[in-house]
Amino acid sequence: MGGATAGTASQRGSAAPARPPRPGLMAGRAFSFWLVNYRRNWFGSAISSFLAPVLFLASMGFGLGALVDAGPGGPAMGVAYVAFVAPGVLAATAMQTGVGESTFPVMAAVKWQRQYHAMLATPLTVVDVLLGHMAFIAVRILATAAVFLAVATLLGAVLSPWALLALPAALLCGLAHAAPVFAFSATQERDTGFMLLFRLVVTPLFLFSGTFFPARDLPPVLEQLAYATPLWHGVDLCRQLSLGTPEAGPAALHVAYLLLWFLGGLLVARRTLTRRLQR
Protein backbone atom coordinates (compact mmCIF):
# COMPACT_ATOMS: atom_id res chain seq x y z
CA MET A 1 0.00 0.00 0.00
CA GLY A 2 2.74 2.41 0.99
CA GLY A 3 4.79 1.44 -2.08
CA ALA A 4 1.83 2.12 -4.38
CA THR A 5 1.29 5.54 -2.81
CA ALA A 6 4.98 6.39 -3.18
CA GLY A 7 4.88 5.28 -6.82
CA THR A 8 1.88 7.47 -7.56
CA ALA A 9 3.53 10.47 -5.93
CA SER A 10 6.66 9.81 -7.97
CA GLN A 11 4.65 9.72 -11.19
CA ARG A 12 2.97 12.99 -10.31
CA GLY A 13 6.27 14.64 -9.56
CA SER A 14 7.75 13.52 -12.88
CA ALA A 15 4.75 14.68 -14.93
CA ALA A 16 5.55 17.39 -17.48
CA PRO A 17 4.32 20.87 -16.51
CA ALA A 18 1.28 22.15 -18.36
CA ARG A 19 2.21 24.15 -21.43
CA PRO A 20 0.87 27.70 -21.66
CA PRO A 21 -1.61 28.28 -24.49
CA ARG A 22 -0.26 29.52 -27.78
CA PRO A 23 -0.11 33.30 -28.19
CA GLY A 24 -3.36 34.58 -29.62
CA LEU A 25 -5.60 31.73 -28.44
CA MET A 26 -6.83 33.75 -25.45
CA ALA A 27 -7.39 37.00 -27.30
CA GLY A 28 -11.12 36.57 -26.77
CA ARG A 29 -10.68 37.28 -23.07
CA ALA A 30 -9.01 40.62 -23.78
CA PHE A 31 -11.73 41.38 -26.32
CA SER A 32 -14.46 40.65 -23.77
CA PHE A 33 -12.90 43.13 -21.35
CA TRP A 34 -13.01 45.96 -23.90
CA LEU A 35 -16.53 45.03 -24.90
CA VAL A 36 -17.80 45.11 -21.32
CA ASN A 37 -15.93 48.34 -20.69
CA TYR A 38 -17.56 49.94 -23.74
CA ARG A 39 -21.04 48.83 -22.71
CA ARG A 40 -20.65 50.93 -19.58
CA ASN A 41 -19.78 54.19 -21.36
CA TRP A 42 -20.93 53.80 -24.97
CA PHE A 43 -23.15 56.89 -24.85
CA GLY A 44 -20.17 59.21 -24.62
CA SER A 45 -19.00 58.22 -28.11
CA ALA A 46 -22.44 58.14 -29.72
CA ILE A 47 -22.31 61.72 -31.03
CA SER A 48 -18.77 61.62 -32.41
CA SER A 49 -19.08 58.10 -33.83
CA PHE A 50 -22.60 58.06 -35.23
CA LEU A 51 -24.28 61.46 -35.34
CA ALA A 52 -21.37 63.62 -36.54
CA PRO A 53 -20.73 61.66 -39.79
CA VAL A 54 -24.44 61.70 -40.60
CA LEU A 55 -24.66 65.46 -40.06
CA PHE A 56 -21.53 65.88 -42.17
CA LEU A 57 -23.12 63.87 -44.98
CA ALA A 58 -26.31 65.92 -44.79
CA SER A 59 -24.50 69.26 -44.87
CA MET A 60 -21.92 68.37 -47.54
CA GLY A 61 -24.03 66.01 -49.61
CA PHE A 62 -27.27 67.95 -49.72
CA GLY A 63 -26.20 71.49 -48.81
CA LEU A 64 -23.01 71.85 -50.83
CA GLY A 65 -24.19 69.11 -53.17
CA ALA A 66 -27.08 71.23 -54.44
CA LEU A 67 -24.60 73.88 -55.55
CA VAL A 68 -22.21 71.35 -57.10
CA ASP A 69 -24.95 69.60 -59.06
CA ALA A 70 -26.27 72.94 -60.36
CA GLY A 71 -22.81 74.16 -61.36
CA PRO A 72 -21.42 74.32 -64.88
CA GLY A 73 -19.52 71.06 -64.46
CA GLY A 74 -22.63 69.13 -63.56
CA PRO A 75 -22.79 66.21 -61.13
CA ALA A 76 -19.51 64.51 -60.19
CA MET A 77 -18.95 61.28 -62.16
CA GLY A 78 -22.42 61.63 -63.64
CA VAL A 79 -24.24 61.07 -60.31
CA ALA A 80 -25.64 63.37 -57.66
CA TYR A 81 -22.93 64.80 -55.42
CA VAL A 82 -24.44 63.21 -52.32
CA ALA A 83 -24.06 59.77 -53.95
CA PHE A 84 -20.46 60.63 -54.83
CA VAL A 85 -19.47 61.91 -51.40
CA ALA A 86 -21.31 59.34 -49.23
CA PRO A 87 -18.90 56.41 -49.81
CA GLY A 88 -15.98 58.78 -49.31
CA VAL A 89 -17.31 59.90 -45.95
CA LEU A 90 -17.98 56.24 -45.10
CA ALA A 91 -14.33 55.30 -45.65
CA ALA A 92 -13.07 58.46 -43.94
CA THR A 93 -15.32 57.79 -40.93
CA ALA A 94 -13.90 54.27 -40.67
CA MET A 95 -10.40 55.73 -40.76
CA GLN A 96 -11.16 58.30 -38.07
CA THR A 97 -12.79 55.69 -35.84
CA GLY A 98 -9.83 53.34 -36.22
CA VAL A 99 -7.32 56.10 -35.48
CA GLY A 100 -9.33 57.41 -32.53
CA GLU A 101 -9.59 53.98 -30.94
CA SER A 102 -5.87 53.34 -31.46
CA THR A 103 -4.49 56.48 -29.84
CA PHE A 104 -5.72 57.61 -26.41
CA PRO A 105 -7.23 54.22 -25.39
CA VAL A 106 -3.90 52.51 -26.13
CA MET A 107 -1.90 55.07 -24.17
CA ALA A 108 -4.35 54.79 -21.28
CA ALA A 109 -4.01 51.01 -21.24
CA VAL A 110 -0.22 51.29 -21.30
CA LYS A 111 0.46 54.22 -19.00
CA TRP A 112 -2.53 55.74 -17.23
CA GLN A 113 -4.90 52.92 -16.31
CA ARG A 114 -2.47 50.08 -17.14
CA GLN A 115 -5.08 47.54 -18.25
CA TYR A 116 -2.46 45.85 -20.41
CA HIS A 117 -0.25 45.21 -17.40
CA ALA A 118 -3.20 43.70 -15.52
CA MET A 119 -3.89 41.39 -18.47
CA LEU A 120 -0.26 40.27 -18.61
CA ALA A 121 -0.48 39.30 -14.93
CA THR A 122 -2.80 36.51 -16.14
CA PRO A 123 -1.92 33.78 -18.66
CA LEU A 124 -2.57 36.26 -21.51
CA THR A 125 0.37 37.16 -23.74
CA VAL A 126 1.18 40.38 -25.55
CA VAL A 127 -0.28 38.86 -28.73
CA ASP A 128 -3.53 38.12 -26.89
CA VAL A 129 -3.66 41.69 -25.61
CA LEU A 130 -2.97 43.13 -29.06
CA LEU A 131 -5.40 40.93 -30.98
CA GLY A 132 -8.13 41.30 -28.36
CA HIS A 133 -7.97 45.08 -28.44
CA MET A 134 -7.74 45.11 -32.23
CA ALA A 135 -10.84 42.91 -32.42
CA PHE A 136 -12.72 45.44 -30.31
CA ILE A 137 -11.51 48.26 -32.56
CA ALA A 138 -12.85 46.27 -35.52
CA VAL A 139 -16.27 46.05 -33.83
CA ARG A 140 -16.27 49.81 -33.23
CA ILE A 141 -15.38 50.50 -36.87
CA LEU A 142 -17.97 48.05 -38.15
CA ALA A 143 -20.76 49.43 -35.95
CA THR A 144 -20.04 53.03 -36.93
CA ALA A 145 -19.84 52.16 -40.63
CA ALA A 146 -23.04 50.12 -40.47
CA VAL A 147 -25.04 52.96 -38.92
CA PHE A 148 -23.67 55.45 -41.44
CA LEU A 149 -24.38 53.16 -44.40
CA ALA A 150 -27.93 52.55 -43.19
CA VAL A 151 -28.64 56.27 -42.85
CA ALA A 152 -27.02 57.02 -46.22
CA THR A 153 -29.27 54.39 -47.81
CA LEU A 154 -32.36 55.95 -46.25
CA LEU A 155 -31.29 59.36 -47.56
CA GLY A 156 -30.95 57.99 -51.09
CA ALA A 157 -27.17 58.36 -51.22
CA VAL A 158 -26.59 54.67 -52.06
CA LEU A 159 -27.30 53.61 -55.63
CA SER A 160 -26.54 49.90 -55.76
CA PRO A 161 -26.98 46.65 -53.76
CA TRP A 162 -23.21 46.28 -54.15
CA ALA A 163 -23.02 48.84 -51.34
CA LEU A 164 -23.45 45.99 -48.85
CA LEU A 165 -19.86 45.03 -49.65
CA ALA A 166 -18.79 48.58 -48.82
CA LEU A 167 -19.25 47.63 -45.16
CA PRO A 168 -16.36 45.11 -45.04
CA ALA A 169 -14.42 47.46 -47.33
CA ALA A 170 -14.81 50.28 -44.80
CA LEU A 171 -13.83 47.90 -42.00
CA LEU A 172 -10.64 46.98 -43.83
CA CYS A 173 -9.93 50.66 -44.47
CA GLY A 174 -10.33 51.45 -40.77
CA LEU A 175 -8.08 48.57 -39.71
CA ALA A 176 -5.45 49.58 -42.26
CA HIS A 177 -5.10 52.83 -40.33
CA ALA A 178 -5.72 51.47 -36.84
CA ALA A 179 -2.88 48.93 -36.83
CA PRO A 180 -0.01 51.32 -37.75
CA VAL A 181 -1.38 53.97 -35.38
CA PHE A 182 -1.58 51.34 -32.62
CA ALA A 183 2.11 50.63 -33.20
CA PHE A 184 2.86 54.35 -32.98
CA SER A 185 0.77 54.85 -29.83
CA ALA A 186 2.60 52.08 -27.99
CA THR A 187 5.81 54.11 -28.26
CA GLN A 188 4.45 57.42 -26.97
CA GLU A 189 5.19 58.84 -23.54
CA ARG A 190 2.91 61.90 -23.89
CA ASP A 191 -0.25 62.60 -25.84
CA THR A 192 1.27 65.55 -27.71
CA GLY A 193 2.22 63.18 -30.51
CA PHE A 194 -1.46 62.48 -31.08
CA MET A 195 -2.18 66.16 -31.68
CA LEU A 196 0.43 66.21 -34.43
CA LEU A 197 -0.95 62.97 -35.83
CA PHE A 198 -4.47 64.35 -36.14
CA ARG A 199 -3.42 67.72 -37.49
CA LEU A 200 -0.66 66.69 -39.88
CA VAL A 201 -1.85 63.26 -41.02
CA VAL A 202 -5.53 62.53 -40.35
CA THR A 203 -6.93 65.91 -41.42
CA PRO A 204 -4.95 66.13 -44.71
CA LEU A 205 -5.95 62.54 -45.49
CA PHE A 206 -9.59 63.38 -44.84
CA LEU A 207 -9.46 66.40 -47.16
CA PHE A 208 -7.18 65.27 -49.99
CA SER A 209 -7.68 61.52 -50.48
CA GLY A 210 -10.65 61.69 -52.81
CA THR A 211 -13.35 61.99 -50.17
CA PHE A 212 -14.94 65.17 -51.54
CA PHE A 213 -13.53 65.42 -55.07
CA PRO A 214 -11.59 63.10 -57.39
CA ALA A 215 -7.89 62.88 -56.60
CA ARG A 216 -7.13 63.50 -60.29
CA ASP A 217 -8.19 67.12 -59.75
CA LEU A 218 -5.22 67.68 -57.44
CA PRO A 219 -1.86 69.02 -58.65
CA PRO A 220 0.27 66.16 -60.07
CA VAL A 221 2.54 65.78 -57.03
CA LEU A 222 -0.37 65.75 -54.56
CA GLU A 223 -2.30 63.42 -56.85
CA GLN A 224 0.45 60.81 -56.70
CA LEU A 225 0.71 61.23 -52.93
CA ALA A 226 -3.04 60.70 -52.62
CA TYR A 227 -2.83 57.45 -54.60
CA ALA A 228 -0.20 56.19 -52.14
CA THR A 229 -2.44 56.67 -49.10
CA PRO A 230 -4.54 53.78 -47.77
CA LEU A 231 -7.51 56.12 -47.39
CA TRP A 232 -7.67 56.79 -51.14
CA HIS A 233 -7.79 53.05 -51.77
CA GLY A 234 -10.55 52.69 -49.18
CA VAL A 235 -12.51 55.61 -50.63
CA ASP A 236 -12.23 54.37 -54.21
CA LEU A 237 -13.21 50.84 -53.23
CA CYS A 238 -16.25 51.99 -51.26
CA ARG A 239 -17.22 54.37 -54.07
CA GLN A 240 -17.08 51.65 -56.71
CA LEU A 241 -19.31 49.43 -54.61
CA SER A 242 -21.73 52.17 -53.61
CA LEU A 243 -22.19 53.34 -57.20
CA GLY A 244 -22.48 49.77 -58.50
CA THR A 245 -19.40 50.03 -60.71
CA PRO A 246 -16.91 47.57 -59.17
CA GLU A 247 -14.00 46.40 -61.31
CA ALA A 248 -12.32 43.15 -60.31
CA GLY A 249 -8.73 44.25 -60.99
CA PRO A 250 -8.74 47.63 -59.23
CA ALA A 251 -10.87 46.26 -56.37
CA ALA A 252 -8.41 43.41 -55.78
CA LEU A 253 -5.54 45.91 -55.80
CA HIS A 254 -7.32 48.07 -53.24
CA VAL A 255 -7.96 45.09 -50.95
CA ALA A 256 -4.37 43.86 -51.23
CA TYR A 257 -2.97 47.31 -50.47
CA LEU A 258 -5.20 47.78 -47.43
CA LEU A 259 -4.35 44.30 -46.16
CA LEU A 260 -0.65 45.14 -46.52
CA TRP A 261 -1.07 48.17 -44.28
CA PHE A 262 -3.13 46.23 -41.74
CA LEU A 263 -0.89 43.16 -41.47
CA GLY A 264 2.29 45.22 -41.57
CA GLY A 265 0.91 47.47 -38.85
CA LEU A 266 0.05 44.44 -36.72
CA LEU A 267 3.59 43.11 -36.96
CA VAL A 268 5.09 46.45 -35.97
CA ALA A 269 2.49 46.89 -33.20
CA ARG A 270 3.44 43.51 -31.75
CA ARG A 271 7.07 44.58 -31.59
CA THR A 272 6.47 48.04 -30.12
CA LEU A 273 3.90 46.83 -27.60
CA THR A 274 6.15 43.98 -26.47
CA ARG A 275 9.06 46.35 -26.04
CA ARG A 276 6.92 48.82 -24.09
CA LEU A 277 5.30 46.30 -21.73
CA GLN A 278 8.48 44.39 -20.97
CA ARG A 279 10.49 47.39 -19.76
XYZ file of C-alpha atoms in Angstrom:
279
model
C 0.000 0.000 0.000
C 2.740 2.405 0.993
C 4.791 1.443 -2.076
C 1.830 2.123 -4.378
C 1.295 5.537 -2.808
C 4.979 6.388 -3.179
C 4.883 5.284 -6.822
C 1.876 7.466 -7.557
C 3.529 10.471 -5.934
C 6.659 9.805 -7.967
C 4.650 9.723 -11.193
C 2.967 12.995 -10.311
C 6.275 14.636 -9.562
C 7.754 13.517 -12.885
C 4.747 14.676 -14.926
C 5.549 17.389 -17.479
C 4.317 20.871 -16.509
C 1.281 22.154 -18.364
C 2.206 24.153 -21.430
C 0.872 27.700 -21.664
C -1.605 28.276 -24.491
C -0.261 29.518 -27.783
C -0.111 33.302 -28.194
C -3.364 34.582 -29.615
C -5.600 31.731 -28.441
C -6.828 33.749 -25.455
C -7.394 37.004 -27.303
C -11.122 36.566 -26.768
C -10.679 37.284 -23.071
C -9.006 40.619 -23.777
C -11.725 41.380 -26.317
C -14.463 40.647 -23.767
C -12.899 43.132 -21.353
C -13.006 45.958 -23.903
C -16.534 45.030 -24.901
C -17.802 45.106 -21.318
C -15.931 48.336 -20.689
C -17.558 49.943 -23.739
C -21.041 48.829 -22.705
C -20.645 50.930 -19.582
C -19.777 54.186 -21.357
C -20.927 53.798 -24.968
C -23.151 56.886 -24.854
C -20.168 59.209 -24.620
C -19.003 58.220 -28.114
C -22.445 58.141 -29.725
C -22.307 61.718 -31.034
C -18.775 61.616 -32.410
C -19.082 58.104 -33.828
C -22.603 58.056 -35.230
C -24.279 61.458 -35.337
C -21.374 63.618 -36.541
C -20.729 61.664 -39.794
C -24.443 61.702 -40.599
C -24.657 65.460 -40.062
C -21.532 65.885 -42.171
C -23.119 63.871 -44.976
C -26.311 65.923 -44.791
C -24.498 69.262 -44.873
C -21.922 68.372 -47.538
C -24.029 66.015 -49.614
C -27.273 67.952 -49.722
C -26.205 71.494 -48.807
C -23.010 71.848 -50.833
C -24.191 69.111 -53.174
C -27.077 71.227 -54.439
C -24.601 73.883 -55.554
C -22.209 71.352 -57.104
C -24.950 69.599 -59.064
C -26.273 72.935 -60.356
C -22.814 74.158 -61.356
C -21.422 74.316 -64.877
C -19.518 71.062 -64.463
C -22.630 69.131 -63.562
C -22.790 66.209 -61.126
C -19.510 64.509 -60.190
C -18.955 61.281 -62.165
C -22.421 61.625 -63.635
C -24.235 61.072 -60.311
C -25.641 63.374 -57.661
C -22.927 64.801 -55.423
C -24.437 63.206 -52.322
C -24.058 59.772 -53.952
C -20.459 60.634 -54.826
C -19.471 61.910 -51.402
C -21.310 59.345 -49.226
C -18.901 56.407 -49.811
C -15.979 58.781 -49.311
C -17.312 59.899 -45.949
C -17.978 56.240 -45.105
C -14.327 55.296 -45.652
C -13.069 58.458 -43.935
C -15.318 57.789 -40.926
C -13.903 54.266 -40.673
C -10.401 55.734 -40.764
C -11.165 58.297 -38.075
C -12.790 55.687 -35.839
C -9.830 53.341 -36.219
C -7.319 56.098 -35.479
C -9.325 57.414 -32.534
C -9.587 53.983 -30.940
C -5.866 53.339 -31.460
C -4.486 56.479 -29.841
C -5.716 57.611 -26.411
C -7.227 54.223 -25.393
C -3.900 52.513 -26.128
C -1.901 55.074 -24.173
C -4.355 54.788 -21.282
C -4.013 51.011 -21.245
C -0.223 51.293 -21.298
C 0.463 54.224 -19.004
C -2.526 55.745 -17.232
C -4.898 52.921 -16.308
C -2.473 50.076 -17.136
C -5.077 47.537 -18.254
C -2.457 45.851 -20.411
C -0.254 45.205 -17.397
C -3.196 43.702 -15.521
C -3.886 41.387 -18.466
C -0.264 40.272 -18.606
C -0.482 39.303 -14.926
C -2.797 36.512 -16.144
C -1.916 33.778 -18.665
C -2.574 36.257 -21.505
C 0.368 37.161 -23.739
C 1.180 40.378 -25.552
C -0.275 38.862 -28.728
C -3.530 38.116 -26.886
C -3.657 41.685 -25.611
C -2.974 43.128 -29.055
C -5.404 40.927 -30.981
C -8.130 41.297 -28.362
C -7.966 45.080 -28.443
C -7.742 45.107 -32.234
C -10.843 42.911 -32.424
C -12.718 45.437 -30.312
C -11.512 48.260 -32.563
C -12.850 46.271 -35.516
C -16.266 46.045 -33.833
C -16.268 49.810 -33.235
C -15.381 50.505 -36.873
C -17.974 48.051 -38.148
C -20.761 49.434 -35.950
C -20.037 53.033 -36.931
C -19.841 52.165 -40.631
C -23.044 50.122 -40.473
C -25.043 52.963 -38.923
C -23.669 55.453 -41.437
C -24.382 53.163 -44.395
C -27.935 52.547 -43.192
C -28.645 56.271 -42.849
C -27.016 57.016 -46.221
C -29.269 54.388 -47.807
C -32.364 55.946 -46.251
C -31.290 59.357 -47.559
C -30.954 57.994 -51.085
C -27.174 58.361 -51.220
C -26.590 54.670 -52.056
C -27.304 53.605 -55.628
C -26.542 49.898 -55.756
C -26.980 46.649 -53.757
C -23.207 46.278 -54.151
C -23.015 48.841 -51.338
C -23.453 45.988 -48.847
C -19.864 45.035 -49.649
C -18.791 48.584 -48.816
C -19.255 47.634 -45.156
C -16.361 45.112 -45.039
C -14.417 47.459 -47.325
C -14.814 50.281 -44.801
C -13.831 47.896 -41.999
C -10.637 46.975 -43.825
C -9.929 50.661 -44.468
C -10.330 51.455 -40.773
C -8.082 48.572 -39.711
C -5.446 49.577 -42.263
C -5.101 52.828 -40.332
C -5.715 51.473 -36.840
C -2.881 48.927 -36.827
C -0.014 51.325 -37.746
C -1.376 53.973 -35.382
C -1.579 51.342 -32.624
C 2.113 50.633 -33.203
C 2.857 54.347 -32.982
C 0.772 54.848 -29.834
C 2.601 52.076 -27.994
C 5.815 54.107 -28.264
C 4.453 57.423 -26.966
C 5.193 58.840 -23.536
C 2.915 61.902 -23.889
C -0.247 62.596 -25.838
C 1.274 65.550 -27.707
C 2.217 63.184 -30.509
C -1.461 62.481 -31.085
C -2.181 66.157 -31.680
C 0.431 66.208 -34.435
C -0.952 62.967 -35.833
C -4.472 64.349 -36.142
C -3.418 67.724 -37.493
C -0.656 66.695 -39.885
C -1.845 63.259 -41.019
C -5.526 62.532 -40.352
C -6.934 65.915 -41.421
C -4.953 66.128 -44.707
C -5.952 62.540 -45.494
C -9.587 63.384 -44.843
C -9.462 66.401 -47.156
C -7.176 65.275 -49.989
C -7.684 61.521 -50.483
C -10.652 61.693 -52.808
C -13.349 61.993 -50.170
C -14.944 65.172 -51.541
C -13.532 65.415 -55.066
C -11.586 63.100 -57.395
C -7.893 62.880 -56.604
C -7.134 63.505 -60.292
C -8.190 67.117 -59.747
C -5.217 67.682 -57.438
C -1.858 69.017 -58.652
C 0.271 66.163 -60.075
C 2.537 65.783 -57.032
C -0.368 65.750 -54.564
C -2.304 63.423 -56.851
C 0.451 60.810 -56.699
C 0.712 61.226 -52.927
C -3.042 60.696 -52.624
C -2.826 57.448 -54.597
C -0.199 56.194 -52.145
C -2.440 56.669 -49.096
C -4.536 53.778 -47.774
C -7.510 56.116 -47.388
C -7.675 56.786 -51.140
C -7.794 53.047 -51.771
C -10.554 52.686 -49.184
C -12.513 55.613 -50.634
C -12.234 54.368 -54.208
C -13.205 50.838 -53.229
C -16.251 51.992 -51.256
C -17.223 54.369 -54.075
C -17.075 51.651 -56.713
C -19.306 49.428 -54.606
C -21.735 52.173 -53.607
C -22.195 53.336 -57.197
C -22.482 49.772 -58.498
C -19.397 50.031 -60.713
C -16.905 47.572 -59.165
C -14.003 46.397 -61.309
C -12.315 43.150 -60.306
C -8.731 44.249 -60.989
C -8.744 47.628 -59.226
C -10.873 46.256 -56.374
C -8.406 43.410 -55.777
C -5.537 45.914 -55.804
C -7.323 48.071 -53.241
C -7.964 45.094 -50.955
C -4.370 43.861 -51.233
C -2.972 47.310 -50.467
C -5.199 47.785 -47.426
C -4.345 44.297 -46.160
C -0.649 45.136 -46.516
C -1.073 48.170 -44.278
C -3.128 46.225 -41.741
C -0.891 43.163 -41.472
C 2.292 45.220 -41.569
C 0.905 47.469 -38.853
C 0.047 44.443 -36.719
C 3.593 43.107 -36.964
C 5.087 46.446 -35.969
C 2.488 46.886 -33.200
C 3.436 43.514 -31.748
C 7.068 44.583 -31.591
C 6.471 48.036 -30.122
C 3.900 46.830 -27.600
C 6.152 43.977 -26.470
C 9.064 46.352 -26.043
C 6.919 48.821 -24.085
C 5.301 46.299 -21.728
C 8.477 44.393 -20.968
C 10.491 47.391 -19.758
